[in-house]
Coordinates of C-alpha atoms in Angstrom, one line a residue:
X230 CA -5.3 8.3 17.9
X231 CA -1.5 9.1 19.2
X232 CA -1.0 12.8 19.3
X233 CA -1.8 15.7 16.8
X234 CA -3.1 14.6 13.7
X235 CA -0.6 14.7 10.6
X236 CA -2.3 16.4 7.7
X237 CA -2.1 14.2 4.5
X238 CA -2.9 13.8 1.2
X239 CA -5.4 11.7 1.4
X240 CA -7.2 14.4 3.2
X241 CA -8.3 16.2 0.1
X242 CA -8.9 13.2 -1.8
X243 CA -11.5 12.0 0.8
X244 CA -13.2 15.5 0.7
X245 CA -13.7 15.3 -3.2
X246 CA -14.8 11.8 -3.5
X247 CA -17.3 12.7 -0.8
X248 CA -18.6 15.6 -2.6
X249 CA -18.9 13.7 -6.1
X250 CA -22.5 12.1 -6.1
X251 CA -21.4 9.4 -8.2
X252 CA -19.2 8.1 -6.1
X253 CA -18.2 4.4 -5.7
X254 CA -17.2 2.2 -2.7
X255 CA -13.7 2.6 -2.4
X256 CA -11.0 1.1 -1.5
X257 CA -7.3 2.5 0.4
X258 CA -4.2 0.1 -0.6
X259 CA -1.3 0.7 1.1
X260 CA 1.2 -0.8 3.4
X261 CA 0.9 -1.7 6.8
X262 CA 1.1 1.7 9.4
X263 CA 1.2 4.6 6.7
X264 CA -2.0 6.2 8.1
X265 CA -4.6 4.2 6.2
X266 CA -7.0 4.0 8.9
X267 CA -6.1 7.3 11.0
X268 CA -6.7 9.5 8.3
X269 CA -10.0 7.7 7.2
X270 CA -11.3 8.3 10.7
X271 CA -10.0 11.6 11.0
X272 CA -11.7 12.6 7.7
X273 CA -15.0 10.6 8.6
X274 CA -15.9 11.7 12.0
X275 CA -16.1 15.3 10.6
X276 CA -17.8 14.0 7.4
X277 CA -20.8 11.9 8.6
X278 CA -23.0 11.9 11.6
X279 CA -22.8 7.8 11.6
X280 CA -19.6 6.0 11.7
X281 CA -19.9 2.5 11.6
X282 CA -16.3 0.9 12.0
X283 CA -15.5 -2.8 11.7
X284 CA -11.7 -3.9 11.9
X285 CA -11.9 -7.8 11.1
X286 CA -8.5 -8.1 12.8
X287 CA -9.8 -6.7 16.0
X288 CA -13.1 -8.1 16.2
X289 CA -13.3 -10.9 13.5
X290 CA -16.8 -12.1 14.7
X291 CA -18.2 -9.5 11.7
X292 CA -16.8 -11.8 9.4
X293 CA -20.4 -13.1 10.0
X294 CA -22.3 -10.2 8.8
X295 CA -22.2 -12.1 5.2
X296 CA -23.8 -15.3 6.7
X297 CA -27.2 -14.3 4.9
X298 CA -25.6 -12.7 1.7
X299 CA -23.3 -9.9 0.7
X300 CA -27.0 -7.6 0.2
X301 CA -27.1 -3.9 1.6
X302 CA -29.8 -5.1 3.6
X303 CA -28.3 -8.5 4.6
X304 CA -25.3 -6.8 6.1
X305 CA -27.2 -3.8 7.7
X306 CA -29.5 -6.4 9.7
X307 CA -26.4 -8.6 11.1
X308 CA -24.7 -5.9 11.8
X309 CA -27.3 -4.0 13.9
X310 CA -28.2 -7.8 15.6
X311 CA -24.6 -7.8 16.6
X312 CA -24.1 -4.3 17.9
X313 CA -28.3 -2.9 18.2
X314 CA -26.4 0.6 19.2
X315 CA -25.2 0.8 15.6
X316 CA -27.5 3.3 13.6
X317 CA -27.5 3.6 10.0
X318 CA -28.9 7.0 8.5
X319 CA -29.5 6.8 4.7
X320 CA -27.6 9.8 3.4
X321 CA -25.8 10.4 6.2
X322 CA -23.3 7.0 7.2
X323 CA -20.0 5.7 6.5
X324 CA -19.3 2.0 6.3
X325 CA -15.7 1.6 7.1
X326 CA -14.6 -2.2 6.7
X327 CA -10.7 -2.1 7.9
X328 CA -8.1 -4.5 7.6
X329 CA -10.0 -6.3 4.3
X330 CA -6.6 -8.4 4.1
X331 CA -8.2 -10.8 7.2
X332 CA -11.5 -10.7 5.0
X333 CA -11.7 -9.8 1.4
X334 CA -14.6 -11.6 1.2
X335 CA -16.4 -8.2 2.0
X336 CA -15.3 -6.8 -1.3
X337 CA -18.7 -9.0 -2.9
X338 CA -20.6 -6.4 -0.6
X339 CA -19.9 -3.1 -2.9
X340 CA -21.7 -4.2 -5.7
X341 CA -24.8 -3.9 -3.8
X342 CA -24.0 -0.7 -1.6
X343 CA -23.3 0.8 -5.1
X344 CA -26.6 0.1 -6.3
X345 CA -28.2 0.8 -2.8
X346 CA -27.2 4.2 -2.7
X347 CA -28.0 4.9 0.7
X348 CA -24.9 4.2 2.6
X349 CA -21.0 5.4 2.1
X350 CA -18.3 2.4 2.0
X351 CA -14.7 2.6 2.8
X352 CA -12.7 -0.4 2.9
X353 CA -8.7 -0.4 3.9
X354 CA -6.1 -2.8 4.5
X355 CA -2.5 -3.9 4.0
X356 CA -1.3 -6.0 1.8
X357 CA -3.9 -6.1 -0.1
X358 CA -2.4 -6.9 -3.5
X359 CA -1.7 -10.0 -2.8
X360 CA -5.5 -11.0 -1.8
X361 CA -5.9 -8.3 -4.9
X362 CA -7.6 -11.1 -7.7
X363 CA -10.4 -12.3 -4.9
X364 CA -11.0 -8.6 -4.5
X365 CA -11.0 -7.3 -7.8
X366 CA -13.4 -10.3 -9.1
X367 CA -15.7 -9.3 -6.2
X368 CA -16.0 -5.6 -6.3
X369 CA -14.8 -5.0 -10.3
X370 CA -17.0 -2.1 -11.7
X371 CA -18.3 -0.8 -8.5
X372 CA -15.3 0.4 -6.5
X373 CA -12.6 3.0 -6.4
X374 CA -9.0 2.0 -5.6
X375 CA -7.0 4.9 -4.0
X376 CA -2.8 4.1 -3.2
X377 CA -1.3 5.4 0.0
X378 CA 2.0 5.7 1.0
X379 CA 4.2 7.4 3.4
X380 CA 4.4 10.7 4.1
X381 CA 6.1 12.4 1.1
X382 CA 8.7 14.9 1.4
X383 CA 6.0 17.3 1.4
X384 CA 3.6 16.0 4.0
X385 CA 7.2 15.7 6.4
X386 CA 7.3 20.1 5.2
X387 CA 3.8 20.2 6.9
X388 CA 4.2 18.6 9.5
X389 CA 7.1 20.8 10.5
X390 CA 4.5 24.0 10.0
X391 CA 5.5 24.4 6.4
X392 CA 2.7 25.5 4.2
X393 CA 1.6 25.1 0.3
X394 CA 3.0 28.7 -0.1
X395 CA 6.7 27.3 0.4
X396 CA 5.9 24.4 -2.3
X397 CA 4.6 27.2 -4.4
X398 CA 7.8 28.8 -4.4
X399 CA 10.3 26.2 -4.6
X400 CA 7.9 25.2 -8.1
X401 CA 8.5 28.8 -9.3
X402 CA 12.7 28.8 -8.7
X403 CA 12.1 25.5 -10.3
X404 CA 10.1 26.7 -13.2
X405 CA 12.1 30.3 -13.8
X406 CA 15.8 28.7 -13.7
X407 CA 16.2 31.0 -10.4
X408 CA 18.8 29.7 -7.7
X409 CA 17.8 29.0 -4.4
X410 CA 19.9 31.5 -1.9
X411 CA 22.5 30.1 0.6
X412 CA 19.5 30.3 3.3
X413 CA 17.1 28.0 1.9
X414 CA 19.5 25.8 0.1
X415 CA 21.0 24.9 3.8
X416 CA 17.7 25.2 5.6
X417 CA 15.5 22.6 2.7
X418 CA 18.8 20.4 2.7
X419 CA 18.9 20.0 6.2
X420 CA 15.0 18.9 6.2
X421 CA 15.5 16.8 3.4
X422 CA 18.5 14.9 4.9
X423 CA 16.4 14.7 8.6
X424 CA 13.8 12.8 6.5
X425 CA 16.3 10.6 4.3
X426 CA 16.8 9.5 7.8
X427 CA 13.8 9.6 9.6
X428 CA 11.2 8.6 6.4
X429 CA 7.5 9.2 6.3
X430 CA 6.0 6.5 8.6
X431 CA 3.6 8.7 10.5
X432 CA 4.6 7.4 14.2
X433 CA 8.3 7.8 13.1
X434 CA 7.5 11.4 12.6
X435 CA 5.0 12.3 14.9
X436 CA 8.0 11.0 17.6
X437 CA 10.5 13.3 16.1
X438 CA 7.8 16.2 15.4
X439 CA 6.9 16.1 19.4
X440 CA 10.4 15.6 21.1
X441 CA 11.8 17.7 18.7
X442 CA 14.9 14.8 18.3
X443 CA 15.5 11.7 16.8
X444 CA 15.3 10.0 20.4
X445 CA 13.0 7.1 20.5
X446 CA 12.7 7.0 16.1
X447 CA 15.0 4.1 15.7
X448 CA 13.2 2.2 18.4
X449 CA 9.9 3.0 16.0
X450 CA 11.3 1.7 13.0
X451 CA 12.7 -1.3 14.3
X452 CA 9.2 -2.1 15.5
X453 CA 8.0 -1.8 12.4
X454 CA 10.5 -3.6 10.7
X455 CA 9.9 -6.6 13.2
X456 CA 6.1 -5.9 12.3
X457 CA 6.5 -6.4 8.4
X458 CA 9.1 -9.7 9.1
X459 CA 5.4 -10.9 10.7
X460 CA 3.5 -10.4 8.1
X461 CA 5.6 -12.6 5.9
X462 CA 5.3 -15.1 8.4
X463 CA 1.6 -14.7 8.9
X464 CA 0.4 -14.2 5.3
X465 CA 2.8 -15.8 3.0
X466 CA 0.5 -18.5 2.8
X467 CA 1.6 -21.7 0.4
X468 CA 5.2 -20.3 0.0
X469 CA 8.9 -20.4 1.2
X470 CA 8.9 -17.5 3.9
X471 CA 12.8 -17.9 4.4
X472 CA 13.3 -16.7 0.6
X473 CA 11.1 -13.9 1.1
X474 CA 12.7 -12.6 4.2
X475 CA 16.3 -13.5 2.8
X476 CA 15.5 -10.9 0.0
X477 CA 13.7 -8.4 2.4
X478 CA 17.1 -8.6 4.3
X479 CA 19.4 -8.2 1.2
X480 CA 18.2 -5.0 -0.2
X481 CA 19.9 -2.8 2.2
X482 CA 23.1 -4.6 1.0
X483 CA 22.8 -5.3 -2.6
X484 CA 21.5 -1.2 -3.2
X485 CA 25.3 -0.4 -1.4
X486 CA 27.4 -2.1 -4.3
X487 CA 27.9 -0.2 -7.4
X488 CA 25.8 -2.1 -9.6
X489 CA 22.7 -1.9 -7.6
X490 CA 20.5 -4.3 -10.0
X491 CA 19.6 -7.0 -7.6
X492 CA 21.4 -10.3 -8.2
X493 CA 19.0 -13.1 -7.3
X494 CA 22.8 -15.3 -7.1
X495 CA 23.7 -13.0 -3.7
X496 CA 20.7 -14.0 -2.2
X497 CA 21.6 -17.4 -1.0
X498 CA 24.4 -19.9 -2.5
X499 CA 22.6 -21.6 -5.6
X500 CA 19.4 -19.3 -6.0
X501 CA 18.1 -19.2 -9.1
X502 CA 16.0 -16.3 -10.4
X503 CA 12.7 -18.6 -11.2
X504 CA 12.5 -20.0 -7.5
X505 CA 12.7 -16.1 -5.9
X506 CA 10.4 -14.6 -8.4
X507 CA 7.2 -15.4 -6.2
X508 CA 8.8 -13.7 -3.3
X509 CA 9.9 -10.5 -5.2
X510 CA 6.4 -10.1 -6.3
X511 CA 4.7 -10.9 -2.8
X512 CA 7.0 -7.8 -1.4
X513 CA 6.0 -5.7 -4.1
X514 CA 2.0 -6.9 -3.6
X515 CA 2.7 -6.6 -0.1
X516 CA 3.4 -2.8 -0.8
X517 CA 6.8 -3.0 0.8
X518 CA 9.2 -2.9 -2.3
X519 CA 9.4 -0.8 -5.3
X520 CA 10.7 -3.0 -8.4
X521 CA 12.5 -0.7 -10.9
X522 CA 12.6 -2.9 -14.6
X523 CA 15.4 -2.3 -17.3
X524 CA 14.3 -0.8 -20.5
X525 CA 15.2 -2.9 -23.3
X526 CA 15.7 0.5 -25.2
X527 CA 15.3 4.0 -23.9
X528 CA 11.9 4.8 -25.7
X529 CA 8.0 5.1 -25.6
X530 CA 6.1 3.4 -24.7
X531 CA 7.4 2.1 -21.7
X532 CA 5.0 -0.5 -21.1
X533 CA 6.4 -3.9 -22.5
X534 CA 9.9 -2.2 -23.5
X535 CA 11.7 -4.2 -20.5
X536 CA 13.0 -7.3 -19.0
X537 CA 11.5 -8.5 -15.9
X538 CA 14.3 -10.4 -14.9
X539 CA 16.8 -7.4 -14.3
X540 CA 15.8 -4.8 -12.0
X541 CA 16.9 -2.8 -9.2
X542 CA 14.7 -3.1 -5.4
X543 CA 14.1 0.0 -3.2
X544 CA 12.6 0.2 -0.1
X545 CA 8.9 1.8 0.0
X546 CA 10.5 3.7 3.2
X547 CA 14.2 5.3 3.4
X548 CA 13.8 5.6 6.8
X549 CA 13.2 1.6 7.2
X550 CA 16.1 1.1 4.5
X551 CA 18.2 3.4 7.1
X552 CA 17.1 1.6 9.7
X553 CA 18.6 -1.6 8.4
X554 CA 22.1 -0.4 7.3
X555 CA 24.7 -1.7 9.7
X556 CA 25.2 0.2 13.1
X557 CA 28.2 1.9 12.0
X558 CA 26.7 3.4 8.9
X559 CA 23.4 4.5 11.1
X560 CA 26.0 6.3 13.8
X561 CA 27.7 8.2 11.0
X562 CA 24.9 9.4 9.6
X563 CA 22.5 10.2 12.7
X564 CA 25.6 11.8 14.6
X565 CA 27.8 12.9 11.7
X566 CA 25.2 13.2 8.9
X567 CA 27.9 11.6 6.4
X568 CA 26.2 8.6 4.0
X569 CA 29.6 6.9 3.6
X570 CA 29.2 3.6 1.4
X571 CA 25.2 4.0 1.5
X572 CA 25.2 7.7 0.2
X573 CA 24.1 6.8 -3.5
X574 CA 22.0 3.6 -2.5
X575 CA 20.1 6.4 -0.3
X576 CA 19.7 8.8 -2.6
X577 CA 18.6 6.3 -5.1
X578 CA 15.9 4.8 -2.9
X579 CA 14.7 8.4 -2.1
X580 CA 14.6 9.3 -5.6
X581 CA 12.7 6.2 -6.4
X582 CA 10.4 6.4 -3.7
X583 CA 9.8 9.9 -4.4
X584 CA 8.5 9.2 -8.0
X585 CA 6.3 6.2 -7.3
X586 CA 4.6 8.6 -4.8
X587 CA 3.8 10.9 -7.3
X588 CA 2.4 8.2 -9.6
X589 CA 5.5 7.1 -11.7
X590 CA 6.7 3.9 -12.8
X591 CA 10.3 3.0 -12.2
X592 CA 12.2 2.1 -15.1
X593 CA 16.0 2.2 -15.4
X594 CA 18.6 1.3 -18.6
X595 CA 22.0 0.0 -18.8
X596 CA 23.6 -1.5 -22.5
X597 CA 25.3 -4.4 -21.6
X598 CA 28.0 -3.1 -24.1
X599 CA 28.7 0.2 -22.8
X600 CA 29.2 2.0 -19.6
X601 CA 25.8 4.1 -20.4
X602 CA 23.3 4.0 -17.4
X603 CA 20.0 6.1 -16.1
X604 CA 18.8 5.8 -13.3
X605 CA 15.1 6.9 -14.2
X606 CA 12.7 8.0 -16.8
X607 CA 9.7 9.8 -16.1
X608 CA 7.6 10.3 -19.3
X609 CA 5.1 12.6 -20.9
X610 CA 2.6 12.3 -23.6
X611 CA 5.3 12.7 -26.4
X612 CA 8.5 12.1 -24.6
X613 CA 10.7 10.6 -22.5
X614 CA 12.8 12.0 -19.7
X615 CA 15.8 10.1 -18.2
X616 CA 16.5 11.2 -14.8
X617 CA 19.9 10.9 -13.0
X618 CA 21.0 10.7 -9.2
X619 CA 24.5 12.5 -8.4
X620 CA 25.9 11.5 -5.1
X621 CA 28.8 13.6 -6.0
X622 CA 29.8 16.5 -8.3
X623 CA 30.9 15.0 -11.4
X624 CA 29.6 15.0 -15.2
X625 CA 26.8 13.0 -16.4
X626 CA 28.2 11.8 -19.5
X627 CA 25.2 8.7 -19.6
X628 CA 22.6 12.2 -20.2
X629 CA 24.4 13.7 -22.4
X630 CA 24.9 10.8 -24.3
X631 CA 21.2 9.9 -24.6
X632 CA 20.2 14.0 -25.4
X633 CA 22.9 14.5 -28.0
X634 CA 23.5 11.4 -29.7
X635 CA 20.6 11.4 -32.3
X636 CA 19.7 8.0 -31.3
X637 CA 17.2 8.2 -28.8
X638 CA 14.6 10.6 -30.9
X639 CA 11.9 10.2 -27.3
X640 CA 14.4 12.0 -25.4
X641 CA 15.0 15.8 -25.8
X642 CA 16.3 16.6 -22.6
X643 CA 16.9 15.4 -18.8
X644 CA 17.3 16.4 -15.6
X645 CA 20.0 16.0 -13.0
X646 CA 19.5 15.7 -8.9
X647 CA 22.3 16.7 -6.6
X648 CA 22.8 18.1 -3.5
X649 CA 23.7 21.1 -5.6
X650 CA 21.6 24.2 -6.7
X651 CA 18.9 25.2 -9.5
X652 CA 21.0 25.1 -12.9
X653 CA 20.7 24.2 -16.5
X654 CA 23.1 23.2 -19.6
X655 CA 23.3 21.2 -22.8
X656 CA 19.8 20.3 -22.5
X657 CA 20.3 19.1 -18.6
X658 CA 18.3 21.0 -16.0
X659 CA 19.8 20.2 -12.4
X660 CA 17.5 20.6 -9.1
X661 CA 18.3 19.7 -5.4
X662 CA 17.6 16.5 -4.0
X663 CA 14.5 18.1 -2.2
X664 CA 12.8 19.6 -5.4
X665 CA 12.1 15.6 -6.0
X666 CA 9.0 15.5 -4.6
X667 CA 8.0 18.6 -7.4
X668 CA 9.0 16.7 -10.6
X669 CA 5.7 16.1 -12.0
X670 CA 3.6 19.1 -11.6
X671 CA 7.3 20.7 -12.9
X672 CA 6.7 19.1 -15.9
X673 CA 2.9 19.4 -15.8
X674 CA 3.8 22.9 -16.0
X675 CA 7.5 23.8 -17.6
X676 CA 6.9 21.0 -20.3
X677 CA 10.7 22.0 -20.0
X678 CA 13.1 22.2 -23.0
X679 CA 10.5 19.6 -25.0
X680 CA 11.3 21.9 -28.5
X681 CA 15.0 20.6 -29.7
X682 CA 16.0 24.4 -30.7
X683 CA 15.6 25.5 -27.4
X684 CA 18.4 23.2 -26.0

């Protein structure tokens, strides 16, 4: 393991589904390099005195440890003929089957370890929604799926030394209306825009973390940009890889225009949207993409209100969607920290990322018949808050439209993201950029401006 470890989510998560003695097998989905297997072995060698870890990428001669059957006892024998210094404690050992993408097979496996009891299973991988039906046939009933991402804005604040005290108070200026001073206004904005840039792949930031620069980053995430082109090329079994990559490559370009809704047309000269639907869903399986659908209306529920064949494409990364601007847009911002032409595609992917992080779905609306547009809606129990991204100062008439007009009775208020401070007016409560991250447990909390009188 490269360096200090960076403290993550998944951290806690591990610690309470150890501690739950009804715990299932379970399962880490996420893309390739986000920490999957790094923090599962950080959390395991403190958690059990037997580790028993089999990469099938690295040494796929385990894929014979099912030979005799997918029984606890089956796999414990092959494994120990393969490797006799292997010991298995009951109570007391972690099974940690990694990259399940080169063998999903395993999944059959958890069934039984469930009803063994004695031994702890962990399986991770990338890409593993597109082996996804193979596993979930396999393993349905006796697993736990967990999703992992990128560092979040948050994990980047702790890995800089920042503690749950700061998040604390940035929820409470949130909560009580109460500007941020001039001091942490320009010291948060200045972290936030070094991770706009940077992103939340852990060897991206562990390289800026210990050089204390950006020298070397770029190099990082052009490696792992090469890495993910592989993939397609490795695992896009039975269809066109060219299409795939031609929309990987056209993200970057189509999110820079002013109607960011991605136009299947752009991709290549005579595409059609029913021969590139395969390859929008592999990226999105592949955990690389986020696929943000149109509301047919701006109501609940949000499930089945939209079209699936308009939608905007963000990058699970914005430091790999920085990485692939053009080099003169990269310059300006690394030397000159100006977004140019990219500023609202940024903020947008950022803003997009940020939600699916924290469990949201991405919907956006725009009526064909009018200029009215939201970005997002994040939702509650009993209503539905639309969500707009301000590159620059300037009114939000779309919100107001949609929290005054009496004809959207889901939505009773909405909130605005700037680079601008804390604020609130006609129902629309504004937050920096970097109070993102905070939008859920906000509203968790707040349940903010959800009585119409109080707007």
């Amino acid at each position: 393991m490269a360096g200090r470890y960076l403290k993550r989510k998944i951290d806690d998560y591990l610690s309470a589904w150890k501690s739950d003695p009804e715990r299932k097998p379970l399962i880490v989905k996420g893309a390739r390099q986000v920490g999957k297997t790094e923090s599962i072995l950080h959390f395991a060698e403190k958690a059990y005195g037997n580790v028993i870890y089999i990469n099938f990428v690295e040494e796929p001669k385990y894929k014979l440890i099912t030979e005799d059957g997918y029984k606890t006892e089956d796999i414990i024998r092959n494994i120990s003929r393969m490797d006799p210094s292997r010991h298995f404690a009951a109570g007391d050992t972690l099974l940690f089957f990694d990259e399940l993408q080169e063998y999903p097979e395993i999944a059959a496996s958890l069934k039984f370890f469930r009803i063994d009891g004695r031994f702890d299973v962990i399986c991770s991988g990338s890409l593993l929604g597109i082996h996804y039906r193979r596993i979930e046939s396999n393993s349905v009933g006796y697993k736990t799926d967990y999703s992992m991402f990128s560092l979040d804005f948050e994990e980047f604040l702790w890995a800089k030394g920042y503690d749950g005290e700061d998040t604390e108070e940035m929820l409470r200026h949130m909560e009580t209306q109460t500007p941020f001073n001039e001091s942490a206004m320009k010291t948060y904005g200045n972290l936030f825009l070094d991770y706009c840039i940077l992103g939340g792949m852990p060897a991206v930031v562990r390289e800026y973390i210990e050089r204390g620069t950006f020298e070397g980053t770029l190099d990082i995430q052009r490696q792992l940009l090469a890495d993910y082109r592989e993939d397609v090329r490795k695992y896009a079994d039975g269809m066109n890889q060219a299409r795939i990559l031609n929309v990987f490559e056209q993200i970057p370009v189509q999110l820079a225009k002013d109607n960011k809704k991605f136009q299947i047309s752009k991709v290549a000269k005579g595409a059609r949207f029913k021969d590139y639907r395969g390859c929008i869903e592999w990226l999105k399986d592949a955990g690389v993409i986020h696929v943000c659908y149109c509301l047919n209306y701006p109501e609940l529920p949000l499930r089945g209100n939209y079209d699936d064949s308009r939608y905007k494409l963000y990058f699970f990364d914005s430091g790999l969607f920085v990485a692939m601007m053009d080099e003169e847009a990269q310059e300006d911002l690394r030397a000159n920290r100006n977004l140019g032409v990219y500023k609202g595609a940024l903020y947008e992917n950022i803003v997009g990322e940020a939600l699916v992080k924290s469990g949201y779905g991405l919907y956006y609306y725009k009526r064909e018949d009018s200029t009215l547009e939201e970005d997002f809606f994040l939702r509650t129990k009993d209503f539905l808050v639309p969500v707009e991204v301000k590159a620059t100062r300037g009114t939000s008439k779309s919100l107001r439209t949609l929290i005054e007009s009496g004809k959207y009775p889901d939505i009773v208020c909405g909130i605005k993201l700037t680079a601008g401070n804390i604020g609130f007016s006609n129902g629309i409560y504004t937050f920096p950029y970097f109070c993102t991250f905070l939008l859920r447990e906000y509203i968790r909390r707040a349940k903010p401006g959800f009585k119409r009188e109080e707007i």
